[in-house]
Short mmCIF file of N, CA and C and ligand atoms in Angstrom, two decimals:
data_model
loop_
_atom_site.label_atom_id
_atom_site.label_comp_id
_atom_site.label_asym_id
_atom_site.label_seq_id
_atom_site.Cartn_x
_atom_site.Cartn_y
_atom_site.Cartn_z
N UNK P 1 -8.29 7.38 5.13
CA UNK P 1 -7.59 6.11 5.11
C UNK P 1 -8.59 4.98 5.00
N UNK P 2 -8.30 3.65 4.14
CA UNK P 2 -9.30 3.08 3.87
C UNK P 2 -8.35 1.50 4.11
N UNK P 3 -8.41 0.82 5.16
CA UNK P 3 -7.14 -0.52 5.14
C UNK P 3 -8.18 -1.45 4.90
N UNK P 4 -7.53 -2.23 3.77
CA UNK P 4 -8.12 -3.68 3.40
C UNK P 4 -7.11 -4.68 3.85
N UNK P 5 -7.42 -6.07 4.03
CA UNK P 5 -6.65 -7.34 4.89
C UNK P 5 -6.12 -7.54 3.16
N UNK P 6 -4.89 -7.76 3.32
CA UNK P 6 -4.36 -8.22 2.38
C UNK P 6 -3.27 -9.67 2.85
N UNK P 7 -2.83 -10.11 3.69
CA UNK P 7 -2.36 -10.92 3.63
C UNK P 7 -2.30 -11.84 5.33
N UNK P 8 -1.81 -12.51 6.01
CA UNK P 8 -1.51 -13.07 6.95
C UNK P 8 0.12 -13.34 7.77
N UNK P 9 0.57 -12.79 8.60
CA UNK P 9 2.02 -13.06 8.97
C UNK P 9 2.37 -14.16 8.50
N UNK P 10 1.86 -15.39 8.65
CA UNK P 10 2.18 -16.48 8.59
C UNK P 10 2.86 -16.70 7.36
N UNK P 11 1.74 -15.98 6.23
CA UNK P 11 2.52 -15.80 4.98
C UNK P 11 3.74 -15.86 4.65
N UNK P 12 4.87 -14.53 5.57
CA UNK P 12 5.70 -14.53 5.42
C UNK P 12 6.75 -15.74 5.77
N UNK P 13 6.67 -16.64 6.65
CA UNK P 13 7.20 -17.45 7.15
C UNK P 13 8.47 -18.05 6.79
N UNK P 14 8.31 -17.80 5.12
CA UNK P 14 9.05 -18.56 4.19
C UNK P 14 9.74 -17.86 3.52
N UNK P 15 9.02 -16.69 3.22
CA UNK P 15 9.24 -15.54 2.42
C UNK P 15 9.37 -14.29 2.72
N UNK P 16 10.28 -13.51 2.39
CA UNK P 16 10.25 -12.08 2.96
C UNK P 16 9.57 -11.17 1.92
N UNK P 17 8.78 -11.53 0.88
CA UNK P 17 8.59 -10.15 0.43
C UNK P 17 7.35 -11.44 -0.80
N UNK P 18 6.01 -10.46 -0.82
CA UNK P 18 5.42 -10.91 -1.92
C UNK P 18 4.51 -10.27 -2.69
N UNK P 19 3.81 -10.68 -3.71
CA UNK P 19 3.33 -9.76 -4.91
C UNK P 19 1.54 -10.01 -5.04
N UNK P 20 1.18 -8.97 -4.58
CA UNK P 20 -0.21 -8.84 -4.12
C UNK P 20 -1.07 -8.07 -5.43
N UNK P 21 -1.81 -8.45 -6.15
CA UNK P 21 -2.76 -6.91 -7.24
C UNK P 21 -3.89 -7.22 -6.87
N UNK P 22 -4.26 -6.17 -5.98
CA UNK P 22 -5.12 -5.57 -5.37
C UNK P 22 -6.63 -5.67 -6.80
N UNK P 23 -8.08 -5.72 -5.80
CA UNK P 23 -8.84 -5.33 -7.25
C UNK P 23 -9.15 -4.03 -7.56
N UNK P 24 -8.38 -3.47 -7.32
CA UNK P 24 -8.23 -1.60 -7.73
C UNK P 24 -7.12 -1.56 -8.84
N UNK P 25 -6.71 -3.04 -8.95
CA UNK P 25 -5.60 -3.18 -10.07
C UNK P 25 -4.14 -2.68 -9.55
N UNK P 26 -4.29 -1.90 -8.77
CA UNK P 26 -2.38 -1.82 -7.77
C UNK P 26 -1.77 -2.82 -8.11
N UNK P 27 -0.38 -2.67 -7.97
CA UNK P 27 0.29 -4.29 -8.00
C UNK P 27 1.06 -3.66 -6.92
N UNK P 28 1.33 -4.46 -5.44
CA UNK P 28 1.47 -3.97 -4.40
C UNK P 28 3.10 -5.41 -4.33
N UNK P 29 4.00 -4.64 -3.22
CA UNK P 29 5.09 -5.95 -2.67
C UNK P 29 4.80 -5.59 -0.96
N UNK P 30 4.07 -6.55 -0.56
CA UNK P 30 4.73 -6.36 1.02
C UNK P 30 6.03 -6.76 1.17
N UNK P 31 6.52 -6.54 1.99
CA UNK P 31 7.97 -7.77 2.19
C UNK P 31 7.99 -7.09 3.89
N UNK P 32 8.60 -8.31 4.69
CA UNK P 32 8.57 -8.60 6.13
C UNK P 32 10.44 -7.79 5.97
N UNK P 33 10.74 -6.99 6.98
CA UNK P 33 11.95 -6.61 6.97
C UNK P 33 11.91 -6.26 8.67
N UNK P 34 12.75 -6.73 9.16
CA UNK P 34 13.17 -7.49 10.57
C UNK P 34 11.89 -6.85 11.22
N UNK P 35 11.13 -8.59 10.91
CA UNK P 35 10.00 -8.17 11.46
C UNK P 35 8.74 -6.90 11.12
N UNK P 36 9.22 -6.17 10.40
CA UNK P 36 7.69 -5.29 10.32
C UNK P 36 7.91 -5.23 8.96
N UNK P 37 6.15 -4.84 8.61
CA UNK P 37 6.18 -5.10 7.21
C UNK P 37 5.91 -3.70 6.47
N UNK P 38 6.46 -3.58 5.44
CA UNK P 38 5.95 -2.55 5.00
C UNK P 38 5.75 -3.07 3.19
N UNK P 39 4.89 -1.84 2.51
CA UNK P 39 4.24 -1.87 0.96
C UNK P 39 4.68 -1.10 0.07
N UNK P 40 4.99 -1.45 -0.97
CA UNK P 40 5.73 -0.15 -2.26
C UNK P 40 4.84 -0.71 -3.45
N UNK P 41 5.20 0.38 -4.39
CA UNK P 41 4.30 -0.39 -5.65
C UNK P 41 5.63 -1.56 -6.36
N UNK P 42 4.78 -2.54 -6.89
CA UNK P 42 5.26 -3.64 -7.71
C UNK P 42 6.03 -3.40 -8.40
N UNK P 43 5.92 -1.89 -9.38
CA UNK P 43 6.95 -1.54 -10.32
C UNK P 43 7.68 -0.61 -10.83
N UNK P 44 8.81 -1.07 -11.18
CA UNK P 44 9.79 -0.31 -10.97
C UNK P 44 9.60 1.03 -11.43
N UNK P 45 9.13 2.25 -10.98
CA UNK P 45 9.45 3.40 -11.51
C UNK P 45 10.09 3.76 -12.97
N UNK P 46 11.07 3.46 -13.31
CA UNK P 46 11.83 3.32 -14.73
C UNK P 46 10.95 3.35 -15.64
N UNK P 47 10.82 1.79 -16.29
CA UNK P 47 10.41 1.03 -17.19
C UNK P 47 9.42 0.01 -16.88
N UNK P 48 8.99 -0.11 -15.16
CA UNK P 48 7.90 -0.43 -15.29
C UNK P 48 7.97 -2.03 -15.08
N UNK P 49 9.13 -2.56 -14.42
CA UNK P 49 9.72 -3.91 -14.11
C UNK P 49 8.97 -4.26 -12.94
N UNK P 50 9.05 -6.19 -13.52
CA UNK P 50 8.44 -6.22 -12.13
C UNK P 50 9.41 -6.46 -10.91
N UNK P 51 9.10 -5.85 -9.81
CA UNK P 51 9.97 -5.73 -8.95
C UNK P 51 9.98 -7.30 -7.96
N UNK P 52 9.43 -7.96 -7.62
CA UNK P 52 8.52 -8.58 -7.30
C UNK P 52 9.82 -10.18 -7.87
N UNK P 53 10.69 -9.49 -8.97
CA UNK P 53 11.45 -11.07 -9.73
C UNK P 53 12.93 -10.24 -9.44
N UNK P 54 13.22 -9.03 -8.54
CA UNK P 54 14.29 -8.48 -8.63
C UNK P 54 14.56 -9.58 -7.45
N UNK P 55 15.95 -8.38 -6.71
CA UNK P 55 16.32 -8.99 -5.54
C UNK P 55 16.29 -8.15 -4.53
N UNK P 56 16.28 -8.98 -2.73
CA UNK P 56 15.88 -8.22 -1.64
C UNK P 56 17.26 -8.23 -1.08
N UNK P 57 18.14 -7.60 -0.72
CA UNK P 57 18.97 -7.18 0.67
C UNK P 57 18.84 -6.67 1.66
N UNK P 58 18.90 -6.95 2.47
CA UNK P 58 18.21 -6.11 3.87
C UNK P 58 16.61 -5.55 3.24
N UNK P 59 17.02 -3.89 3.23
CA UNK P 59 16.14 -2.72 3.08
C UNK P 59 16.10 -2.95 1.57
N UNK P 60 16.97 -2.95 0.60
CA UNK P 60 17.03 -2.40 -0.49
C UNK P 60 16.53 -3.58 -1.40
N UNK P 61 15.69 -3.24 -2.42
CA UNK P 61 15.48 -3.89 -3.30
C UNK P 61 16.08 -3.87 -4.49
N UNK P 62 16.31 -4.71 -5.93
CA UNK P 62 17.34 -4.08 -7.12
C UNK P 62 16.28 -4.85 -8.02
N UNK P 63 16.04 -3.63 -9.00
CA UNK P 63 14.90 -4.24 -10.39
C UNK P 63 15.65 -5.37 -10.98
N UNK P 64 15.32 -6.28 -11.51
CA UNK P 64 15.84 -6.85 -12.67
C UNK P 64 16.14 -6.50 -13.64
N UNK P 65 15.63 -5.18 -13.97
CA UNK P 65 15.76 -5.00 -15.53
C UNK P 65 17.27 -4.55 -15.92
N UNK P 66 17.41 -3.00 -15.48
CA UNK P 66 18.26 -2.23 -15.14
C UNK P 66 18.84 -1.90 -13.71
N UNK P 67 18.53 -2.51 -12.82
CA UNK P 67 19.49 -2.31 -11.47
C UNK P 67 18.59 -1.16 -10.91
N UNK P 68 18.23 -0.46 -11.33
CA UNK P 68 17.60 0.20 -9.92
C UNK P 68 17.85 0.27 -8.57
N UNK P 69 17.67 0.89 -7.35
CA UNK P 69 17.73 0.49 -6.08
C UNK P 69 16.83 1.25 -5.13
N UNK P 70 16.03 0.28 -4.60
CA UNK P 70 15.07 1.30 -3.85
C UNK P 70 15.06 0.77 -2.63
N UNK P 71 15.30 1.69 -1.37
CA UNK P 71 14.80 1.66 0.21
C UNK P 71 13.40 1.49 -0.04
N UNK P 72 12.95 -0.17 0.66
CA UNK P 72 11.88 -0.44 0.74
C UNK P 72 10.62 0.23 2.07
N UNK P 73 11.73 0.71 2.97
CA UNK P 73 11.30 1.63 4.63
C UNK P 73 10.87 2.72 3.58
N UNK P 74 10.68 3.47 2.82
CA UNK P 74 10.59 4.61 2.35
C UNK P 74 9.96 5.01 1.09
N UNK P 75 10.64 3.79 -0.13
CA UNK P 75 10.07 4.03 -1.22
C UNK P 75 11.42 4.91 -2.21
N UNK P 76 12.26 5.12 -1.13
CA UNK P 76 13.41 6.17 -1.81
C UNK P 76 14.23 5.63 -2.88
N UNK P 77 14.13 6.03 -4.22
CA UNK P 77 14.86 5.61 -5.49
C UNK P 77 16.79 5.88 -4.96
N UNK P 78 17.22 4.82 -4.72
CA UNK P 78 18.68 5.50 -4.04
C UNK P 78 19.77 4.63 -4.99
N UNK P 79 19.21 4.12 -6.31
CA UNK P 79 20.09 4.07 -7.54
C UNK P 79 19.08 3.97 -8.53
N UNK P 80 19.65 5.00 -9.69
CA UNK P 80 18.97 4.81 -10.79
C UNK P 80 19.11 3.89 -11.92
N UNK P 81 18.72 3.98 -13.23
CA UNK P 81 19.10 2.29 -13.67
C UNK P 81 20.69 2.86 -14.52
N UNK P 82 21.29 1.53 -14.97
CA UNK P 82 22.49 1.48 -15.83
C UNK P 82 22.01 0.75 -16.89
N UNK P 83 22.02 1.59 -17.57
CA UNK P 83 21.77 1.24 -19.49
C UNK P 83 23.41 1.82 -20.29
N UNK P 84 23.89 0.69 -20.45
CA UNK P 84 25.04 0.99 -20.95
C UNK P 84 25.60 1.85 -20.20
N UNK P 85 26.56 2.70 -20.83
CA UNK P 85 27.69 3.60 -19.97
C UNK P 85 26.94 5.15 -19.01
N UNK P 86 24.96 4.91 -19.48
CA UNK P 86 24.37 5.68 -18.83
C UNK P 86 24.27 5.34 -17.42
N UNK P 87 24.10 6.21 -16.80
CA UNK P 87 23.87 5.94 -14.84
C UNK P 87 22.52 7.16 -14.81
N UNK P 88 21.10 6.86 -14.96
CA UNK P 88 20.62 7.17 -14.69
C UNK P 88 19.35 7.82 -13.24
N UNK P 89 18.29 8.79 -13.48
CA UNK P 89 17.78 9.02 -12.56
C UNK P 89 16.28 8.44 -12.73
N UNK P 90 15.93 7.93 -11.27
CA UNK P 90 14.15 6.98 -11.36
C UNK P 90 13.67 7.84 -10.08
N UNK P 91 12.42 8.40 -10.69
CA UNK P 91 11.38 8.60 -9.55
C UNK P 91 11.48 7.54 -8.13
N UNK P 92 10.77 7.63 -7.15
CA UNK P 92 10.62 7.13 -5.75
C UNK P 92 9.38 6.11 -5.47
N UNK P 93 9.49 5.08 -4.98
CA UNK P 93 8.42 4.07 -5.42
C UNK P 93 7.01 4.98 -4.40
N UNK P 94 5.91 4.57 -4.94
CA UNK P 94 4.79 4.79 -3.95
C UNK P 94 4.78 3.67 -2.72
N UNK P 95 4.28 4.35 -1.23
CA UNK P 95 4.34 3.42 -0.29
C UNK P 95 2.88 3.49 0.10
N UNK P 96 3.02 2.13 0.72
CA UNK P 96 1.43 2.45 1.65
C UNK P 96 1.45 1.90 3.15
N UNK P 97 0.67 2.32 3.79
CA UNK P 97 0.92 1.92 5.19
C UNK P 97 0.40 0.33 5.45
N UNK P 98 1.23 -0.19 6.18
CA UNK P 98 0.66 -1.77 6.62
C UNK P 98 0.06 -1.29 8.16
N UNK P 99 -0.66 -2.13 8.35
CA UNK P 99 -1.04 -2.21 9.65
C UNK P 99 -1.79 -3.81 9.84
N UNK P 100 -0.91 -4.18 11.54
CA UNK P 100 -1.60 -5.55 12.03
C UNK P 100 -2.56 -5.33 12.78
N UNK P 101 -3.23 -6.71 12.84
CA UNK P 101 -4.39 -7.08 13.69
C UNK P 101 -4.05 -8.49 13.83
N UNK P 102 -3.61 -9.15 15.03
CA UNK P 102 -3.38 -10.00 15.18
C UNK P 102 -2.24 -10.61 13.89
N UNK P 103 -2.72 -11.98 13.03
CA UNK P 103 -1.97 -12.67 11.88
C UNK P 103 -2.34 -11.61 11.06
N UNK P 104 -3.47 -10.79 10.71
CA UNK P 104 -3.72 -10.25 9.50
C UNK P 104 -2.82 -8.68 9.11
N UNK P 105 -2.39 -8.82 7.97
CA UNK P 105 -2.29 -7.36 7.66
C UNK P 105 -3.00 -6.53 6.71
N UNK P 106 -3.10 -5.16 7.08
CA UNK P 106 -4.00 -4.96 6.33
C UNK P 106 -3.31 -4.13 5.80
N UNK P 107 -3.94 -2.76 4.42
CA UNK P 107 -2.66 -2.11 3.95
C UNK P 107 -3.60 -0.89 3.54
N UNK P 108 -3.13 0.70 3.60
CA UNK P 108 -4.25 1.64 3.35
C UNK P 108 -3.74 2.06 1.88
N UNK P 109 -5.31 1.90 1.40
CA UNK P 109 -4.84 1.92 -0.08
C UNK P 109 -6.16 3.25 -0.66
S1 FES E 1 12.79 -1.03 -15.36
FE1 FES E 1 13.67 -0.96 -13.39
S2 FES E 1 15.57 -0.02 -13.70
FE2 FES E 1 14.68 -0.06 -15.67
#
């Protein structure tokens, strides 16, 4: 396990969820969800959307592109996209662990 500081609580203050690319080139979303934070990758499994311009509900996030739906606690693909009268299937986002230290979070990447 290797955790780098990627962002500050405070950050969130305003915002529940934001778009971090790492210089390993990751494109990472923390987002604050009641209170603890957790990390998925930026994009959407599918086609590769950025997730980052979708939308947040509670847990679940929804791509912009095609609808997608992913449990952000998990990473779990729990709708695939709708392209026309298709209802498809999307892989499971990658997660990574957050961890605090005081304001800072850091994330194992
Ligand atoms: S790119 Fe996200 S559902 Fe198609």
């Amino acid at each position: 396990m290797s955790f780098v500081e990627i962002a500050d609580k405070s950050d969130f203050l305003n915002e529940k969820m934001k778009y971090f690319k790492l210089d390993n080139g990751k494109e990472i979303l923390v987002i604050n969800y009641e209170d603890s934070y957790y990390a998925v990758d930026a994009r959407c499994t599918h086609m590769k959307a950025d997730l980052s311009k979708g939308s947040l509900e509670g847990k679940i996030i929804t791509c912009p592109r095609h609808g997608s739906k992913f449990d952000i606690t998990t990473g779990t693909a729990i709708q695939g996209p709708k392209m026309g009268f298709l209802k498809l299937s999307t892989k499971d986002l990658g997660v990574y662990k957050i961890e605090t230290e005081g304001d800072k979070l850091k994330i194992d990447i």
